[in-house]
PDB file of C-alpha atoms in Angstrom:
ATOM      1  CA  MET A   1      97.517  85.569  76.792  1.00  0.00           C
ATOM      2  CA  ASP A   2      94.862  87.979  78.066  1.00  0.00           C
ATOM      3  CA  LYS A   3      96.042  90.785  80.292  1.00  0.00           C
ATOM      4  CA  ASN A   4      93.843  92.031  83.083  1.00  0.00           C
ATOM      5  CA  GLN A   5      92.799  95.681  82.721  1.00  0.00           C
ATOM      6  CA  SER A   6      94.436  96.477  86.065  1.00  0.00           C
ATOM      7  CA  ASP A   7      97.843  95.604  84.572  1.00  0.00           C
ATOM      8  CA  HIS A   8      98.181  98.895  82.685  1.00  0.00           C
ATOM      9  CA  LEU A   9     101.178 101.100  83.362  1.00  0.00           C
ATOM     10  CA  CYS A  10     100.248 104.409  84.969  1.00  0.00           C
ATOM     11  CA  LYS A  11     101.486 107.284  82.789  1.00  0.00           C
ATOM     12  CA  ARG A  12     102.091 109.446  85.867  1.00  0.00           C
ATOM     13  CA  CYS A  13     103.811 107.253  88.483  1.00  0.00           C
ATOM     14  CA  ARG A  14     104.789 104.357  86.184  1.00  0.00           C
ATOM     15  CA  LYS A  15     103.365 101.692  88.507  1.00  0.00           C
ATOM     16  CA  ILE A  16     101.467  98.742  87.057  1.00  0.00           C
ATOM     17  CA  ASN A  17      98.052  99.196  88.605  1.00  0.00           C
ATOM     18  CA  ALA A  18      96.158 101.629  86.401  1.00  0.00           C
ATOM     19  CA  GLN A  19      92.681 100.842  85.156  1.00  0.00           C
ATOM     20  CA  GLU A  20      92.717 103.916  82.904  1.00  0.00           C
ATOM     21  CA  GLU A  21      95.582 106.090  81.660  1.00  0.00           C
ATOM     22  CA  ILE A  22      96.678 106.674  85.219  1.00  0.00           C
ATOM     23  CA  CYS A  23      96.097 104.817  88.490  1.00  0.00           C
ATOM     24  CA  SER A  24      93.429 105.658  91.039  1.00  0.00           C
ATOM     25  CA  GLY A  25      96.051 107.000  93.474  1.00  0.00           C
ATOM     26  CA  CYS A  26      97.276 109.532  90.925  1.00  0.00           C
ATOM     27  CA  ILE A  27      93.697 110.455  90.003  1.00  0.00           C
ATOM     28  CA  GLY A  28      93.023 111.206  93.659  1.00  0.00           C
ATOM     29  CA  GLU A  29      96.190 113.319  93.950  1.00  0.00           C
ATOM     30  CA  LEU A  30      95.364 115.300  90.813  1.00  0.00           C
ATOM     31  CA  LEU A  31      91.813 115.986  91.949  1.00  0.00           C
ATOM     32  CA  GLU A  32      93.032 116.997  95.407  1.00  0.00           C
ATOM     33  CA  GLN A  33      95.640 119.386  93.977  1.00  0.00           C
ATOM     34  CA  HIS A  34      93.023 121.094  91.845  1.00  0.00           C
ATOM     35  CA  ASP A  35      90.232 121.058  94.454  1.00  0.00           C
ATOM     36  CA  HIS A  36      87.989 118.893  92.237  1.00  0.00           C
ATOM     37  CA  ARG A  37      87.321 121.939  90.008  1.00  0.00           C
ATOM     38  CA  ILE A  38      88.443 120.159  86.855  1.00  0.00           C
ATOM     39  CA  SER A  39      88.579 116.562  85.659  1.00  0.00           C
ATOM     40  CA  TRP A  40      91.587 114.418  86.453  1.00  0.00           C
ATOM     41  CA  LYS A  41      92.395 114.244  82.743  1.00  0.00           C
ATOM     42  CA  MET A  42      92.621 118.034  82.520  1.00  0.00           C
ATOM     43  CA  ALA A  43      94.676 118.163  85.733  1.00  0.00           C
ATOM     44  CA  PHE A  44      97.043 115.521  84.305  1.00  0.00           C
ATOM     45  CA  GLU A  45      97.507 117.549  81.112  1.00  0.00           C
ATOM     46  CA  ILE A  46      98.176 120.731  83.115  1.00  0.00           C
ATOM     47  CA  GLU A  47     100.735 118.927  85.242  1.00  0.00           C
ATOM     48  CA  LYS A  48     102.413 117.531  82.120  1.00  0.00           C
ATOM     49  CA  GLU A  49     102.595 120.977  80.494  1.00  0.00           C
ATOM     50  CA  GLU A  50     104.009 122.515  83.682  1.00  0.00           C
ATOM     51  CA  ARG A  51     106.684 119.802  83.864  1.00  0.00           C
ATOM     52  CA  GLU A  52     107.636 120.354  80.209  1.00  0.00           C
ATOM     53  CA  GLY A  53     107.781 124.100  80.846  1.00  0.00           C
ATOM     54  CA  GLU A  54     110.139 123.563  83.786  1.00  0.00           C
ATOM     55  CA  ASN A  55     112.387 121.410  81.612  1.00  0.00           C
ATOM     56  CA  ILE A  56     112.546 124.116  78.960  1.00  0.00           C
ATOM     57  CA  PHE A  57     113.363 126.759  81.597  1.00  0.00           C
ATOM     58  CA  ILE A  58     116.194 124.632  82.985  1.00  0.00           C
ATOM     59  CA  GLU A  59     117.653 124.098  79.501  1.00  0.00           C
ATOM     60  CA  ILE A  60     117.571 127.843  78.751  1.00  0.00           C
ATOM     61  CA  GLN A  61     119.556 128.733  81.872  1.00  0.00           C
TER      62      GLN A  61
END
């Protein structure tokens, strides 16, 4: 059974509508948050690192 490319799971919001790693809605949010200064892929990685850093900080306390 062939799956349509639009049936990918978004790595950011976990909805099934991504055509790439993440859906177009999340791409737009990432670009908006970073004022289009960097690519959405870089913004996604920064967001991921920040989230992991917050988790580490919470565990330390």
